[in-house]
PDB file of C-alpha atoms in Angstrom:
ATOM      1  CA  TYR A   1     -60.231  36.058 -56.950  1.00 67.00           C
ATOM      2  CA  LEU A   2     -60.924  35.819 -53.170  1.00 74.00           C
ATOM      3  CA  ASN A   3     -60.693  32.023 -53.321  1.00 79.00           C
ATOM      4  CA  MET A   4     -57.317  32.286 -54.978  1.00 79.00           C
ATOM      5  CA  VAL A   5     -56.104  34.738 -52.289  1.00 76.00           C
ATOM      6  CA  LYS A   6     -57.425  32.444 -49.532  1.00 81.00           C
ATOM      7  CA  ARG A   7     -55.743  29.424 -51.095  1.00 81.00           C
ATOM      8  CA  TYR A   8     -52.500  31.393 -51.375  1.00 80.00           C
ATOM      9  CA  GLN A   9     -52.776  32.459 -47.722  1.00 81.00           C
ATOM     10  CA  GLN A  10     -53.500  28.861 -46.710  1.00 83.00           C
ATOM     11  CA  GLU A  11     -50.483  27.626 -48.646  1.00 83.00           C
ATOM     12  CA  ILE A  12     -48.290  30.294 -46.998  1.00 82.00           C
ATOM     13  CA  THR A  13     -49.703  29.433 -43.574  1.00 83.00           C
ATOM     14  CA  ILE A  14     -49.110  25.721 -44.168  1.00 83.00           C
ATOM     15  CA  SER A  15     -45.566  26.348 -45.380  1.00 83.00           C
ATOM     16  CA  LYS A  16     -44.894  28.658 -42.399  1.00 83.00           C
ATOM     17  CA  ARG A  17     -46.242  26.059 -40.008  1.00 84.00           C
ATOM     18  CA  SER A  18     -44.143  23.314 -41.565  1.00 85.00           C
ATOM     19  CA  VAL A  19     -41.045  25.548 -41.337  1.00 85.00           C
ATOM     20  CA  LEU A  20     -41.834  26.381 -37.734  1.00 84.00           C
ATOM     21  CA  ASP A  21     -42.529  22.731 -36.930  1.00 86.00           C
ATOM     22  CA  ARG A  22     -39.167  21.804 -38.425  1.00 88.00           C
ATOM     23  CA  GLU A  23     -37.450  24.556 -36.420  1.00 87.00           C
ATOM     24  CA  VAL A  24     -39.142  23.389 -33.222  1.00 86.00           C
ATOM     25  CA  ALA A  25     -38.169  19.785 -33.977  1.00 88.00           C
ATOM     26  CA  ASN A  26     -34.577  20.880 -34.663  1.00 89.00           C
ATOM     27  CA  ALA A  27     -34.485  22.972 -31.468  1.00 85.00           C
ATOM     28  CA  GLU A  28     -35.851  20.047 -29.453  1.00 88.00           C
ATOM     29  CA  ALA A  29     -33.324  17.677 -31.042  1.00 89.00           C
ATOM     30  CA  ARG A  30     -30.482  20.096 -30.276  1.00 88.00           C
ATOM     31  CA  SER A  31     -31.736  20.523 -26.720  1.00 85.00           C
ATOM     32  CA  LYS A  32     -31.967  16.760 -26.247  1.00 89.00           C
ATOM     33  CA  LEU A  33     -28.480  16.299 -27.689  1.00 91.00           C
ATOM     34  CA  GLN A  34     -27.066  18.984 -25.404  1.00 88.00           C
ATOM     35  CA  LYS A  35     -28.738  17.396 -22.388  1.00 88.00           C
ATOM     36  CA  GLU A  36     -27.242  14.025 -23.311  1.00 91.00           C
ATOM     37  CA  ARG A  37     -23.819  15.617 -23.708  1.00 89.00           C
ATOM     38  CA  ALA A  38     -24.173  17.342 -20.335  1.00 87.00           C
ATOM     39  CA  GLN A  39     -25.134  14.036 -18.709  1.00 89.00           C
ATOM     40  CA  MET A  40     -22.177  12.269 -20.307  1.00 90.00           C
ATOM     41  CA  TYR A  41     -19.886  15.081 -19.173  1.00 88.00           C
ATOM     42  CA  GLU A  42     -21.257  14.897 -15.634  1.00 88.00           C
ATOM     43  CA  GLU A  43     -20.837  11.110 -15.513  1.00 90.00           C
ATOM     44  CA  GLY A  44     -17.279  11.471 -16.771  1.00 87.00           C
ATOM     45  CA  GLU A  45     -16.569  14.061 -14.081  1.00 86.00           C
ATOM     46  CA  ARG A  46     -17.976  11.749 -11.419  1.00 88.00           C
ATOM     47  CA  GLU A  47     -15.747   8.902 -12.605  1.00 90.00           C
ATOM     48  CA  VAL A  48     -12.679  11.150 -12.646  1.00 88.00           C
ATOM     49  CA  GLU A  49     -13.545  12.455  -9.181  1.00 87.00           C
ATOM     50  CA  LEU A  50     -13.918   8.915  -7.817  1.00 89.00           C
ATOM     51  CA  GLU A  51     -10.614   7.879  -9.406  1.00 90.00           C
ATOM     52  CA  ALA A  52      -8.873  10.899  -7.902  1.00 85.00           C
ATOM     53  CA  LYS A  53     -10.298  10.174  -4.455  1.00 87.00           C
ATOM     54  CA  GLU A  54      -9.232   6.534  -4.672  1.00 90.00           C
ATOM     55  CA  ARG A  55      -5.748   7.542  -5.863  1.00 88.00           C
ATOM     56  CA  TYR A  56      -5.382  10.003  -2.966  1.00 86.00           C
ATOM     57  CA  ARG A  57      -6.644   7.411  -0.491  1.00 87.00           C
ATOM     58  CA  LYS A  58      -4.063   4.881  -1.737  1.00 90.00           C
ATOM     59  CA  LEU A  59      -1.347   7.527  -1.639  1.00 86.00           C
ATOM     60  CA  LEU A  60      -2.280   8.418   1.939  1.00 84.00           C
ATOM     61  CA  LEU A  61      -2.195   4.753   2.974  1.00 88.00           C
ATOM     62  CA  ASP A  62       1.196   4.270   1.288  1.00 89.00           C
ATOM     63  CA  LEU A  63       2.609   7.359   2.976  1.00 85.00           C
ATOM     64  CA  GLN A  64       1.251   6.289   6.352  1.00 86.00           C
ATOM     65  CA  GLU A  65       2.897   2.900   5.908  1.00 89.00           C
ATOM     66  CA  ASP A  66       6.197   4.550   4.876  1.00 88.00           C
ATOM     67  CA  TRP A  67       6.037   6.876   7.888  1.00 86.00           C
ATOM     68  CA  ARG A  68       5.348   3.974  10.239  1.00 86.00           C
ATOM     69  CA  HIS A  69       8.206   1.987   8.732  1.00 90.00           C
ATOM     70  CA  GLU A  70      10.590   4.944   8.900  1.00 87.00           C
ATOM     71  CA  SER A  71       9.532   5.770  12.449  1.00 84.00           C
ATOM     72  CA  SER A  72       9.943   2.140  13.496  1.00 87.00           C
ATOM     73  CA  ASN A  73      13.426   1.961  11.968  1.00 89.00           C
ATOM     74  CA  ARG A  74      14.426   5.221  13.616  1.00 85.00           C
ATOM     75  CA  GLU A  75      13.136   3.993  16.979  1.00 85.00           C
ATOM     76  CA  LYS A  76      15.081   0.741  16.597  1.00 88.00           C
ATOM     77  CA  ARG A  77      18.307   2.581  15.733  1.00 88.00           C
ATOM     78  CA  VAL A  78      17.953   4.963  18.661  1.00 84.00           C
ATOM     79  CA  GLU A  79      16.980   2.122  20.974  1.00 84.00           C
ATOM     80  CA  GLN A  80      20.069   0.167  19.899  1.00 88.00           C
ATOM     81  CA  MET A  81      22.272   3.221  20.479  1.00 86.00           C
ATOM     82  CA  LEU A  82      20.734   3.690  23.929  1.00 81.00           C
ATOM     83  CA  ARG A  83      21.218   0.003  24.743  1.00 83.00           C
ATOM     84  CA  ASP A  84      24.837   0.134  23.669  1.00 86.00           C
ATOM     85  CA  GLU A  85      25.411   3.208  25.808  1.00 81.00           C
ATOM     86  CA  TYR A  86      23.436   1.654  28.665  1.00 79.00           C
ATOM     87  CA  GLU A  87      25.484  -1.552  28.486  1.00 84.00           C
ATOM     88  CA  ALA A  88      28.710   0.445  28.473  1.00 83.00           C
ATOM     89  CA  ARG A  89      27.620   2.358  31.538  1.00 78.00           C
ATOM     90  CA  ILE A  90      26.430  -0.824  33.254  1.00 79.00           C
ATOM     91  CA  THR A  91      29.814  -2.342  32.577  1.00 84.00           C
ATOM     92  CA  MET A  92      31.491   0.728  34.038  1.00 80.00           C
ATOM     93  CA  VAL A  93      29.191   0.686  37.088  1.00 75.00           C
ATOM     94  CA  GLN A  94      29.795  -3.062  37.461  1.00 77.00           C
ATOM     95  CA  MET A  95      33.525  -2.459  37.452  1.00 79.00           C
ATOM     96  CA  ARG A  96      33.051   0.196  40.160  1.00 72.00           C
ATOM     97  CA  LEU A  97      30.925  -2.213  42.171  1.00 71.00           C
ATOM     98  CA  ASP A  98      33.565  -4.899  41.846  1.00 74.00           C
ATOM     99  CA  GLU A  99      36.183  -2.433  43.023  1.00 72.00           C
ATOM    100  CA  ALA A 100      33.867  -1.338  45.825  1.00 65.00           C
ATOM    101  CA  CYS A 101      33.243  -4.901  46.923  1.00 68.00           C
ATOM    102  CA  HIS A 102      36.964  -5.416  47.323  1.00 69.00           C
ATOM    103  CA  GLY A 103      37.258  -2.043  49.048  1.00 57.00           C
ATOM    104  CA  GLU A 104      35.125  -0.154  51.575  1.00 54.00           C
ATOM    105  CA  GLY A 105      31.353  -0.713  52.160  1.00 50.00           C
ATOM    106  CA  LEU A 106      30.471   2.996  51.648  1.00 50.00           C
ATOM    107  CA  THR A 107      31.679   2.858  48.042  1.00 52.00           C
ATOM    108  CA  ALA A 108      29.430  -0.146  47.320  1.00 51.00           C
ATOM    109  CA  VAL A 109      26.332   1.773  48.460  1.00 58.00           C
ATOM    110  CA  SER A 110      27.358   4.739  46.315  1.00 65.00           C
ATOM    111  CA  GLY A 111      27.758   2.430  43.271  1.00 62.00           C
ATOM    112  CA  LEU A 112      24.258   0.980  43.727  1.00 69.00           C
ATOM    113  CA  GLN A 113      22.819   4.461  43.994  1.00 75.00           C
ATOM    114  CA  ASP A 114      24.630   5.466  40.786  1.00 72.00           C
ATOM    115  CA  LEU A 115      23.238   2.391  39.026  1.00 70.00           C
ATOM    116  CA  THR A 116      19.675   3.093  40.230  1.00 79.00           C
ATOM    117  CA  LYS A 117      19.973   6.750  39.219  1.00 82.00           C
ATOM    118  CA  TYR A 118      21.307   5.803  35.796  1.00 76.00           C
ATOM    119  CA  LYS A 119      18.477   3.296  35.263  1.00 78.00           C
ATOM    120  CA  SER A 120      15.811   5.876  36.104  1.00 84.00           C
ATOM    121  CA  GLU A 121      17.467   8.440  33.801  1.00 84.00           C
ATOM    122  CA  GLN A 122      17.556   5.912  30.956  1.00 79.00           C
ATOM    123  CA  ASN A 123      13.899   4.960  31.474  1.00 82.00           C
ATOM    124  CA  LYS A 124      12.947   8.645  31.396  1.00 87.00           C
ATOM    125  CA  ARG A 125      14.975   9.183  28.208  1.00 83.00           C
ATOM    126  CA  LEU A 126      13.341   6.191  26.513  1.00 80.00           C
ATOM    127  CA  ALA A 127       9.848   7.383  27.504  1.00 83.00           C
ATOM    128  CA  ASP A 128      10.623  10.913  26.233  1.00 86.00           C
ATOM    129  CA  PHE A 129      11.938   9.515  22.960  1.00 83.00           C
ATOM    130  CA  ALA A 130       8.863   7.314  22.432  1.00 80.00           C
ATOM    131  CA  ARG A 131       6.536  10.250  23.180  1.00 86.00           C
ATOM    132  CA  GLY A 132       8.495  12.500  20.808  1.00 84.00           C
ATOM    133  CA  GLU A 133       8.279   9.938  18.014  1.00 82.00           C
ATOM    134  CA  ARG A 134       4.522   9.532  18.498  1.00 83.00           C
ATOM    135  CA  GLU A 135       4.045  13.311  18.427  1.00 87.00           C
ATOM    136  CA  ARG A 136       6.210  13.670  15.313  1.00 83.00           C
ATOM    137  CA  HIS A 137       4.314  10.890  13.549  1.00 79.00           C
ATOM    138  CA  ALA A 138       0.952  12.440  14.484  1.00 83.00           C
ATOM    139  CA  ALA A 139       2.123  15.868  13.258  1.00 86.00           C
ATOM    140  CA  MET A 140       3.290  14.458   9.901  1.00 81.00           C
ATOM    141  CA  LEU A 141       0.020  12.593   9.476  1.00 78.00           C
ATOM    142  CA  ALA A 142      -2.041  15.684  10.351  1.00 84.00           C
ATOM    143  CA  GLU A 143      -0.059  17.800   7.876  1.00 84.00           C
ATOM    144  CA  TYR A 144      -0.551  15.268   5.107  1.00 78.00           C
ATOM    145  CA  ARG A 145      -4.265  14.976   5.837  1.00 80.00           C
ATOM    146  CA  SER A 146      -4.558  18.762   5.730  1.00 85.00           C
ATOM    147  CA  LEU A 147      -2.850  18.841   2.324  1.00 81.00           C
ATOM    148  CA  GLU A 148      -5.054  16.014   1.059  1.00 78.00           C
ATOM    149  CA  GLU A 149      -8.245  17.742   2.265  1.00 82.00           C
ATOM    150  CA  HIS A 150      -7.108  20.959   0.572  1.00 84.00           C
ATOM    151  CA  GLU A 151      -6.548  19.153  -2.753  1.00 80.00           C
ATOM    152  CA  ILE A 152      -9.883  17.342  -2.491  1.00 77.00           C
ATOM    153  CA  GLU A 153     -11.579  20.681  -1.758  1.00 82.00           C
ATOM    154  CA  GLN A 154      -9.969  22.157  -4.878  1.00 82.00           C
ATOM    155  CA  LEU A 155     -11.209  19.211  -6.972  1.00 77.00           C
ATOM    156  CA  GLU A 156     -14.700  19.573  -5.519  1.00 78.00           C
ATOM    157  CA  ASN A 157     -14.654  23.310  -6.336  1.00 82.00           C
ATOM    158  CA  GLN A 158     -13.653  22.535  -9.924  1.00 80.00           C
ATOM    159  CA  VAL A 159     -16.469  20.003 -10.213  1.00 76.00           C
ATOM    160  CA  THR A 160     -18.938  22.513  -8.731  1.00 79.00           C
ATOM    161  CA  VAL A 161     -17.866  25.172 -11.238  1.00 82.00           C
ATOM    162  CA  ALA A 162     -18.248  22.686 -14.108  1.00 76.00           C
ATOM    163  CA  ARG A 163     -21.693  21.655 -12.871  1.00 76.00           C
ATOM    164  CA  GLU A 164     -22.798  25.288 -12.566  1.00 80.00           C
ATOM    165  CA  ALA A 165     -21.600  25.917 -16.122  1.00 77.00           C
ATOM    166  CA  ALA A 166     -23.565  22.886 -17.340  1.00 71.00           C
ATOM    167  CA  ASP A 167     -26.649  24.051 -15.418  1.00 73.00           C
ATOM    168  CA  ASN A 168     -26.330  27.551 -16.912  1.00 76.00           C
ATOM    169  CA  LYS A 169     -26.060  26.008 -20.382  1.00 74.00           C
ATOM    170  CA  GLU A 170     -29.191  23.935 -19.742  1.00 72.00           C
ATOM    171  CA  ASP A 171     -30.998  27.091 -18.570  1.00 73.00           C
ATOM    172  CA  LEU A 172     -29.986  28.900 -21.765  1.00 73.00           C
ATOM    173  CA  ASP A 173     -31.187  25.954 -23.842  1.00 70.00           C
ATOM    174  CA  SER A 174     -34.552  25.879 -22.087  1.00 73.00           C
ATOM    175  CA  GLN A 175     -34.903  29.671 -22.533  1.00 73.00           C
ATOM    176  CA  LEU A 176     -34.132  29.301 -26.250  1.00 71.00           C
ATOM    177  CA  GLU A 177     -36.663  26.490 -26.500  1.00 71.00           C
ATOM    178  CA  ARG A 178     -39.340  28.637 -24.806  1.00 71.00           C
ATOM    179  CA  LYS A 179     -38.568  31.550 -27.141  1.00 71.00           C
ATOM    180  CA  VAL A 180     -38.876  29.339 -30.211  1.00 70.00           C
ATOM    181  CA  LYS A 181     -42.181  27.938 -28.975  1.00 68.00           C
ATOM    182  CA  THR A 182     -43.434  31.460 -28.204  1.00 71.00           C
ATOM    183  CA  CYS A 183     -42.441  32.600 -31.684  1.00 66.00           C
ATOM    184  CA  LEU A 184     -44.198  29.611 -33.175  1.00 62.00           C
ATOM    185  CA  LEU A 185     -47.349  30.316 -31.199  1.00 62.00           C
ATOM    186  CA  TYR A 186     -47.216  33.996 -32.129  1.00 62.00           C
ATOM    187  CA  THR A 187     -46.685  33.171 -35.817  1.00 62.00           C
ATOM    188  CA  SER A 188     -49.423  30.550 -35.708  1.00 59.00           C
ATOM    189  CA  ASP A 189     -51.845  33.008 -34.071  1.00 58.00           C
ATOM    190  CA  ALA A 190     -50.955  35.667 -36.643  1.00 56.00           C
ATOM    191  CA  ALA A 191     -51.568  33.193 -39.473  1.00 54.00           C
ATOM    192  CA  ASP A 192     -54.945  32.241 -37.953  1.00 57.00           C
ATOM    193  CA  GLU A 193     -55.902  35.930 -37.771  1.00 59.00           C
ATOM    194  CA  GLU A 194     -54.940  36.432 -41.407  1.00 56.00           C
ATOM    195  CA  GLU A 195     -57.117  33.488 -42.383  1.00 56.00           C
ATOM    196  CA  SER A 196     -60.081  34.881 -40.492  1.00 57.00           C
ATOM    197  CA  VAL A 197     -59.650  38.226 -42.248  1.00 51.00           C
TER     198      VAL A 197
END
């Protein structure tokens, strides 16, 4: 009778061990599969992040080129307007000089002073305009860069959150794996104790 009980206990222990071994193998397979999925997900995120950065870089370069082109066109238009005005005033001053040359000498000196004064005013206006355009261009570029950095920061935060979620999932999987192994060890030890009894 004792031999039959021992054989029965051995069969139960063997069947329990095989069940536990299968459960451990299944848990390990699931853990491995989840790790592979997490790696694939992370690689996909990296590719998307790189694509987004490249897209933003191209967009920034395109916008910079558009701004330069627009600024250049605006400068040319304003320069042409100033030249037209300058030529009109030169013509007017030239007419005064011609009149002055035919008239008194004091008027001729006054006309040259007017011309010199007008030239200096025009040079100052052109320098102010060029400085204003440079400042406006720099301000637009700084604003765009700020917006771009903000969007990149948001993307990086999203990636960080996704990575933390994947890390937490891996931690849960490893905890589950440890629990299963602990249960298996506990069950195995209990079966060994029953056999010794």
